[in-house]
Tab-separated table of N, CA and C in Angstrom:
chain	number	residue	atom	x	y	z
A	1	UNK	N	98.253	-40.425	121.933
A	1	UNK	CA	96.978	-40.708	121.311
A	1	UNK	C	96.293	-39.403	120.923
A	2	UNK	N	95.583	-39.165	119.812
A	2	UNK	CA	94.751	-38.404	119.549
A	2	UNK	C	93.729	-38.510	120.342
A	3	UNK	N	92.866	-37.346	120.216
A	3	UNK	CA	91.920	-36.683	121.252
A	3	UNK	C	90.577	-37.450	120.878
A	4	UNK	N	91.007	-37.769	119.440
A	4	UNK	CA	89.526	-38.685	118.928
A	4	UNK	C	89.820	-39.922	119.733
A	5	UNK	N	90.393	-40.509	119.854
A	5	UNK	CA	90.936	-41.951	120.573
A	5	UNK	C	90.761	-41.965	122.076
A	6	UNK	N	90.743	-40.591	122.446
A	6	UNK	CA	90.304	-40.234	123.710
A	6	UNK	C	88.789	-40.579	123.795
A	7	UNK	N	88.090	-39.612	123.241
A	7	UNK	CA	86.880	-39.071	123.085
A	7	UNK	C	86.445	-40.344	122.759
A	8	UNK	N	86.519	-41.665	122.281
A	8	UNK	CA	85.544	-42.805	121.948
A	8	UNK	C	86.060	-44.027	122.930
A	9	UNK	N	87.086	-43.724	123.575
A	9	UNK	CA	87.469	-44.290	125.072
A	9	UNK	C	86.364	-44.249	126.065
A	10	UNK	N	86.558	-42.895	126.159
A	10	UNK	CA	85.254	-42.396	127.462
A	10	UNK	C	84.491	-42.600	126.906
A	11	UNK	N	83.939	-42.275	125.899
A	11	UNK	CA	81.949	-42.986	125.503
A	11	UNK	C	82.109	-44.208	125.494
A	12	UNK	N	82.941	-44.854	125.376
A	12	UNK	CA	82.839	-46.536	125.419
A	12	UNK	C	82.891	-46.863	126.863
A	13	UNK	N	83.186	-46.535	128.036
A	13	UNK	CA	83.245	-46.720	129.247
A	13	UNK	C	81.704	-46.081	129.837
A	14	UNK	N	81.398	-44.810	129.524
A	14	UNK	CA	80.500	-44.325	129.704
A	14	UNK	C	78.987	-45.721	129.175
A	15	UNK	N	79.260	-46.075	127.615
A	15	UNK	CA	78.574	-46.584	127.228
A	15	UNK	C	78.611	-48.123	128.419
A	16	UNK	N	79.524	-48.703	128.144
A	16	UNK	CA	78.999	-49.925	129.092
A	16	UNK	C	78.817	-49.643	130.375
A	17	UNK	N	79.248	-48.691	131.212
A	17	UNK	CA	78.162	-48.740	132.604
A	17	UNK	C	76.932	-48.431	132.392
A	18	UNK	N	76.429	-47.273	131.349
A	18	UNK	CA	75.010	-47.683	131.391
A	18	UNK	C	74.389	-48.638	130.823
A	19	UNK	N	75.170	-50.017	129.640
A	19	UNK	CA	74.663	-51.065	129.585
A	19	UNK	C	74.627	-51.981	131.005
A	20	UNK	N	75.575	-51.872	131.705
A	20	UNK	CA	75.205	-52.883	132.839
A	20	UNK	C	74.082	-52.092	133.818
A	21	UNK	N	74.034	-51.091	133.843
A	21	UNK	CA	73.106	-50.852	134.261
A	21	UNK	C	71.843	-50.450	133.973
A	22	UNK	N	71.533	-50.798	132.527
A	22	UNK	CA	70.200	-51.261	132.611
A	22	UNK	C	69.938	-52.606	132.397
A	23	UNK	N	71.215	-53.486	132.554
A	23	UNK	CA	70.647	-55.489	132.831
A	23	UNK	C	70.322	-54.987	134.190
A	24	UNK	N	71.375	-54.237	135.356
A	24	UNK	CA	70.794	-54.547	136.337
A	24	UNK	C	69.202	-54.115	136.536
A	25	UNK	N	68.799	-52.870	135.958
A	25	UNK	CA	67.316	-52.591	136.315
A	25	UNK	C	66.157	-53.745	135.717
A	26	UNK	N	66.561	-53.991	134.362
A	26	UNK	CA	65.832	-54.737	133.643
A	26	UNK	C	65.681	-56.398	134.526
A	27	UNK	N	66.741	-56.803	135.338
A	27	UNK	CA	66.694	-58.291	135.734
A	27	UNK	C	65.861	-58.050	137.018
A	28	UNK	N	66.237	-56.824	137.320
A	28	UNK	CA	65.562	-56.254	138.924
A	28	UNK	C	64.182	-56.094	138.471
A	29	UNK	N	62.700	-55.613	137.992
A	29	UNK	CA	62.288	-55.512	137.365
A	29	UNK	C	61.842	-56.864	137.053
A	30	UNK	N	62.360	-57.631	136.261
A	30	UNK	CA	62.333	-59.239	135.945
A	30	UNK	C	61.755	-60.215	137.170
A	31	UNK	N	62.267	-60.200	137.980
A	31	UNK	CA	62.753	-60.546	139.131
A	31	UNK	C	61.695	-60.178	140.573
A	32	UNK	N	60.908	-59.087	140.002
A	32	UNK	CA	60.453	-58.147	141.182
A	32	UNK	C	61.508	-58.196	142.853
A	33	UNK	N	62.326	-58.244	142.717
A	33	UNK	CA	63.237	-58.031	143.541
A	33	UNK	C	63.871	-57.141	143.981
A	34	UNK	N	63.304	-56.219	144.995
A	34	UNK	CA	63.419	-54.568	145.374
A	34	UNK	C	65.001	-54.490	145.512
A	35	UNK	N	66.010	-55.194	144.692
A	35	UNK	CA	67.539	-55.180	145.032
A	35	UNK	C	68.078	-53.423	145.191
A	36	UNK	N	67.340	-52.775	143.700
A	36	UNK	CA	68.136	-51.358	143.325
A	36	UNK	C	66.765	-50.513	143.597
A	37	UNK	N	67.112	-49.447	144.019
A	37	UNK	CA	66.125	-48.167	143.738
A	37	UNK	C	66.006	-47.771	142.294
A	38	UNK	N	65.030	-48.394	141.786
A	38	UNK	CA	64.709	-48.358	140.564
A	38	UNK	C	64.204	-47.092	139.833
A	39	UNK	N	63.576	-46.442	140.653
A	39	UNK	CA	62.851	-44.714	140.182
A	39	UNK	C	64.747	-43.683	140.224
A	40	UNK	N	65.532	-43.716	141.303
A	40	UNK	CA	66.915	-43.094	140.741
A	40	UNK	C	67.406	-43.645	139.980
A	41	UNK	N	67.634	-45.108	139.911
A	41	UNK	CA	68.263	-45.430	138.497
A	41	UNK	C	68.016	-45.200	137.405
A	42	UNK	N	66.592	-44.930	137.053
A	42	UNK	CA	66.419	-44.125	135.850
A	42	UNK	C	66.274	-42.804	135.589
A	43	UNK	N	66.916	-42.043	136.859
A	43	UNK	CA	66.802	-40.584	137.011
A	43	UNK	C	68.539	-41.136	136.610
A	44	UNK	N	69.130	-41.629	136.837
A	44	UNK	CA	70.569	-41.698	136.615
A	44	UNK	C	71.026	-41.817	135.080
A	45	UNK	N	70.110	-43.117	134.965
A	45	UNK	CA	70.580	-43.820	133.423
A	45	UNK	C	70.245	-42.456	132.083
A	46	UNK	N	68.552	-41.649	133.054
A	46	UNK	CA	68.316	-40.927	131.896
A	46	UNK	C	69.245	-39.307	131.841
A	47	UNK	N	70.143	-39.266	132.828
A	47	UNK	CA	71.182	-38.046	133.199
A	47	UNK	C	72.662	-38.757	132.204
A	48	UNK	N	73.203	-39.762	132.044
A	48	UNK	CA	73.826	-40.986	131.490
A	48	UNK	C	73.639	-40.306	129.951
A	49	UNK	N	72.728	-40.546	129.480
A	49	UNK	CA	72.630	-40.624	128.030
A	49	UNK	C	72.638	-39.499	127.579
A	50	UNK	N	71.750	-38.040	128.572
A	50	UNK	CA	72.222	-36.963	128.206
A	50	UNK	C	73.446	-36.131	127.793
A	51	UNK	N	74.770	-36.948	129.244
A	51	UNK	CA	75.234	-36.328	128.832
A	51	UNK	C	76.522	-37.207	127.712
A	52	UNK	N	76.218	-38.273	127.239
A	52	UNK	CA	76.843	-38.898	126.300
A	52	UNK	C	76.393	-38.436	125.187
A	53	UNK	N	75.231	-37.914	124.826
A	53	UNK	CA	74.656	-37.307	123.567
A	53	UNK	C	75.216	-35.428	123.307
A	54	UNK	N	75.281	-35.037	124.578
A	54	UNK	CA	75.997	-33.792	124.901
A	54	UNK	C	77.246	-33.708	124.313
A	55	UNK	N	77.668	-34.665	124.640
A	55	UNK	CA	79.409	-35.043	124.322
A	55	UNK	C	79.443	-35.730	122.710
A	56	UNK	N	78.532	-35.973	122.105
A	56	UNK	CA	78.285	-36.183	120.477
A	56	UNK	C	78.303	-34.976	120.020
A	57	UNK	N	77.821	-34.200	120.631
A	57	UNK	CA	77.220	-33.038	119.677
A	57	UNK	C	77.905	-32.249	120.496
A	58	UNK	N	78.873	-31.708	121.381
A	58	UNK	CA	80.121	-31.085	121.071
A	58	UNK	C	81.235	-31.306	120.273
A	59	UNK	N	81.361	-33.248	119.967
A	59	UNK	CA	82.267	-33.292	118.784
A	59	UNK	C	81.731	-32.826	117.897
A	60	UNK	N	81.044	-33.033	117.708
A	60	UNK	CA	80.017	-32.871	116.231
A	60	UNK	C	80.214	-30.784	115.853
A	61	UNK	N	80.356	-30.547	117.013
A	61	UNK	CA	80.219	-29.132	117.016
A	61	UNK	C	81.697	-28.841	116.347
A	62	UNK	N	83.250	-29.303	116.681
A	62	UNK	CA	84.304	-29.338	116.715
A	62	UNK	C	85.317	-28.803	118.093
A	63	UNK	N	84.023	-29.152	119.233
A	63	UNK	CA	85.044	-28.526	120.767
A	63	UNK	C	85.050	-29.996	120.940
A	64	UNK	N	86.250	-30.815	120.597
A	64	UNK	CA	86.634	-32.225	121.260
A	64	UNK	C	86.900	-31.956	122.433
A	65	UNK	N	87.658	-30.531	123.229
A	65	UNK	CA	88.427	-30.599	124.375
A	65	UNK	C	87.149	-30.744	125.094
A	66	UNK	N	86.079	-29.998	125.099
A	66	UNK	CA	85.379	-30.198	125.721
A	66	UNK	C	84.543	-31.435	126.069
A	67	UNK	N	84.117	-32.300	124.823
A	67	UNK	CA	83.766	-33.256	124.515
A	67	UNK	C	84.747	-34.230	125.506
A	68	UNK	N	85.549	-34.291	125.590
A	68	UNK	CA	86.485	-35.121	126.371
A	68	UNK	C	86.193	-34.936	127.762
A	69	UNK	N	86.526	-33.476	127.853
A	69	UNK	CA	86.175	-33.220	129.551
A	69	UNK	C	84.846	-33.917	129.813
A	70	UNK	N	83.881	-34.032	129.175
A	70	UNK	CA	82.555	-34.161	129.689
A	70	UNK	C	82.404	-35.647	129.821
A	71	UNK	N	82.948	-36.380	128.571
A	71	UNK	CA	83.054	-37.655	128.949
A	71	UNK	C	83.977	-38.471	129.855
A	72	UNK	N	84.758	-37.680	130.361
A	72	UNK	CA	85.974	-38.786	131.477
A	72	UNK	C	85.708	-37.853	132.926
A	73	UNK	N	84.532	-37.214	132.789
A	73	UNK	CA	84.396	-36.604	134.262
A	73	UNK	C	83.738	-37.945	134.800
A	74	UNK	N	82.774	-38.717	134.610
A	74	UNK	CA	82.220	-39.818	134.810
A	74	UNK	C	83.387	-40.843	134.901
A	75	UNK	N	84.004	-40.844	133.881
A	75	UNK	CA	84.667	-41.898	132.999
A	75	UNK	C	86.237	-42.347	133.297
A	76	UNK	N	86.351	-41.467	134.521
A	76	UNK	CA	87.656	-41.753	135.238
A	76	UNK	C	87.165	-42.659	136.079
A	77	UNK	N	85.967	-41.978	137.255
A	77	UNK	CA	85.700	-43.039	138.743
A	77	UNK	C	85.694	-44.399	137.683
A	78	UNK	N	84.783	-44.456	137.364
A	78	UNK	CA	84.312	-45.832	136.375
A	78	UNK	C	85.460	-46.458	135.827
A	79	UNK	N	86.224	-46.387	135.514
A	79	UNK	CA	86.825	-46.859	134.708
A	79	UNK	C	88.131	-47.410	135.751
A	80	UNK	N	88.419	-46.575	137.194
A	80	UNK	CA	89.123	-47.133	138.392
A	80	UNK	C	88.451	-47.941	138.768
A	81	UNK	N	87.106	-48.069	138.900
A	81	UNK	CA	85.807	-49.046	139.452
A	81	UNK	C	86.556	-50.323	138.752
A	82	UNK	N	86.743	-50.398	137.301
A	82	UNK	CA	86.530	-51.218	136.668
A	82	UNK	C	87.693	-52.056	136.601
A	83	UNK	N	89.164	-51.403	137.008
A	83	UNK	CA	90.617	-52.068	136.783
A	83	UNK	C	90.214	-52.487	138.070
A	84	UNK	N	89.952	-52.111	139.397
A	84	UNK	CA	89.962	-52.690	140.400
A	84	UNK	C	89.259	-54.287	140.834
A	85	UNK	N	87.723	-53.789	140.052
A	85	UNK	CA	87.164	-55.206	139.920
A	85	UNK	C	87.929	-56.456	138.853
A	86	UNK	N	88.767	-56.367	137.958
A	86	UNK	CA	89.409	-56.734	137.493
A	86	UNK	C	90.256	-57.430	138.062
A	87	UNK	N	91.167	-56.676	139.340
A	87	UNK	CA	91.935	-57.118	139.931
A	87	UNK	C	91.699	-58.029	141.312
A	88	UNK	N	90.674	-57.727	141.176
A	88	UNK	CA	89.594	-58.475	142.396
A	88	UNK	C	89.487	-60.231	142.019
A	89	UNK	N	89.288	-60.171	140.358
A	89	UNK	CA	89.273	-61.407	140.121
A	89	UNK	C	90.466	-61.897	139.489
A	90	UNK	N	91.636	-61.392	139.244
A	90	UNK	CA	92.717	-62.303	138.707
A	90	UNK	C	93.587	-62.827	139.735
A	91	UNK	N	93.416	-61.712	140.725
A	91	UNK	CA	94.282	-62.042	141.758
A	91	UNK	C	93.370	-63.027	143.194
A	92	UNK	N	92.439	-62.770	143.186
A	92	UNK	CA	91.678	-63.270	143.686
A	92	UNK	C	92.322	-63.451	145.610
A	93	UNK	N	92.296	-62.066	146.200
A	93	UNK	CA	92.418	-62.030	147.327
A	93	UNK	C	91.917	-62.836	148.756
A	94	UNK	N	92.482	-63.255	149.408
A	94	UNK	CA	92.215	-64.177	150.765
A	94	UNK	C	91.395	-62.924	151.583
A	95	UNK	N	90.123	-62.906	151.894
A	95	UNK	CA	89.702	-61.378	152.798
A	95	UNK	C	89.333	-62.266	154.175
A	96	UNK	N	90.487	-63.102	154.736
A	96	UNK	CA	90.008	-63.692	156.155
A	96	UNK	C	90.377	-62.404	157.365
Protein backbone atom coordinates (compact mmCIF):
# COMPACT_ATOMS: atom_id res chain seq x y z
CA UNK A 1 0.00 0.00 0.00
CA UNK A 2 1.00 3.48 -0.51
CA UNK A 3 1.77 5.76 2.33
CA UNK A 4 -1.31 7.88 1.24
CA UNK A 5 -3.52 4.72 1.98
CA UNK A 6 -1.71 4.62 5.13
CA UNK A 7 -2.03 8.13 6.13
CA UNK A 8 -6.12 8.19 5.58
CA UNK A 9 -6.28 4.71 7.47
CA UNK A 10 -5.01 6.28 10.66
CA UNK A 11 -7.09 9.55 10.35
CA UNK A 12 -10.02 7.43 9.76
CA UNK A 13 -9.45 5.42 13.00
CA UNK A 14 -8.22 8.43 14.71
CA UNK A 15 -11.39 10.12 13.27
CA UNK A 16 -14.00 7.64 14.64
CA UNK A 17 -12.69 7.33 18.20
CA UNK A 18 -13.10 10.83 18.55
CA UNK A 19 -16.59 10.50 16.97
CA UNK A 20 -17.56 7.96 19.58
CA UNK A 21 -16.27 9.90 21.86
CA UNK A 22 -17.99 12.79 21.66
CA UNK A 23 -21.65 10.62 21.51
CA UNK A 24 -20.20 9.42 24.62
CA UNK A 25 -19.72 13.04 26.21
CA UNK A 26 -22.65 14.50 24.40
CA UNK A 27 -25.26 11.49 25.77
CA UNK A 28 -23.34 11.90 29.20
CA UNK A 29 -24.13 15.51 29.28
CA UNK A 30 -27.73 14.57 27.87
CA UNK A 31 -28.28 12.36 30.49
CA UNK A 32 -26.64 14.34 33.43
CA UNK A 33 -25.13 11.14 34.31
CA UNK A 34 -21.62 11.62 35.98
CA UNK A 35 -20.68 8.17 33.83
CA UNK A 36 -17.22 9.94 32.16
CA UNK A 37 -15.00 12.70 33.53
CA UNK A 38 -16.19 15.10 31.31
CA UNK A 39 -13.61 18.24 31.92
CA UNK A 40 -10.52 15.36 30.67
CA UNK A 41 -12.49 14.26 27.98
CA UNK A 42 -12.40 17.39 26.47
CA UNK A 43 -8.84 18.02 27.46
CA UNK A 44 -8.50 14.68 25.40
CA UNK A 45 -10.92 15.15 22.46
CA UNK A 46 -9.36 18.79 22.20
CA UNK A 47 -5.45 17.08 22.19
CA UNK A 48 -7.40 14.46 19.39
CA UNK A 49 -8.05 17.03 16.83
CA UNK A 50 -4.83 18.76 17.29
CA UNK A 51 -3.02 16.31 16.54
CA UNK A 52 -5.15 15.02 13.47
CA UNK A 53 -4.94 18.59 12.05
CA UNK A 54 -1.02 18.36 12.76
CA UNK A 55 -0.97 15.32 10.69
CA UNK A 56 -3.02 17.38 7.70
CA UNK A 57 -0.66 19.85 7.57
CA UNK A 58 2.42 17.70 7.59
CA UNK A 59 0.87 16.02 4.52
CA UNK A 60 0.02 19.09 3.25
CA UNK A 61 3.63 20.11 3.98
CA UNK A 62 4.93 16.83 1.89
CA UNK A 63 6.57 14.86 5.22
CA UNK A 64 3.86 11.86 4.83
CA UNK A 65 6.49 9.76 6.88
CA UNK A 66 5.92 11.84 9.45
CA UNK A 67 2.33 12.42 8.98
CA UNK A 68 1.93 8.68 9.38
CA UNK A 69 4.04 8.36 12.42
CA UNK A 70 1.84 10.87 14.12
CA UNK A 71 -1.28 9.36 13.12
CA UNK A 72 -0.83 5.47 14.05
CA UNK A 73 0.99 6.47 17.32
CA UNK A 74 -2.68 6.71 18.67
CA UNK A 75 -3.93 4.64 15.89
CA UNK A 76 -2.34 1.33 16.57
CA UNK A 77 -3.71 0.94 20.54
CA UNK A 78 -7.15 1.93 18.94
CA UNK A 79 -7.40 0.17 16.30
CA UNK A 80 -6.22 -3.36 18.57
CA UNK A 81 -9.06 -1.87 20.93
CA UNK A 82 -11.20 -2.18 18.04
CA UNK A 83 -10.42 -5.89 16.30
CA UNK A 84 -10.68 -7.12 19.81
CA UNK A 85 -14.11 -5.66 20.54
CA UNK A 86 -15.03 -7.09 17.31
CA UNK A 87 -14.06 -10.32 18.36
CA UNK A 88 -15.80 -10.00 21.56
CA UNK A 89 -18.95 -9.97 19.57
CA UNK A 90 -18.69 -12.54 16.75
CA UNK A 91 -17.40 -14.99 18.79
CA UNK A 92 -19.21 -14.17 21.63
CA UNK A 93 -17.24 -15.80 24.61
CA UNK A 94 -18.76 -17.94 27.70
CA UNK A 95 -16.83 -15.61 30.73
CA UNK A 96 -18.32 -18.20 33.53
Amino acid sequence: MKAIHWFYLGAGIDGLAMLIAIYFVISDSLNSAQGTNNPSMYKVLLAMGALITAAFLLKDNGKIGFANALLWIPGIPLAGYGLMILAFIIFKPDMR
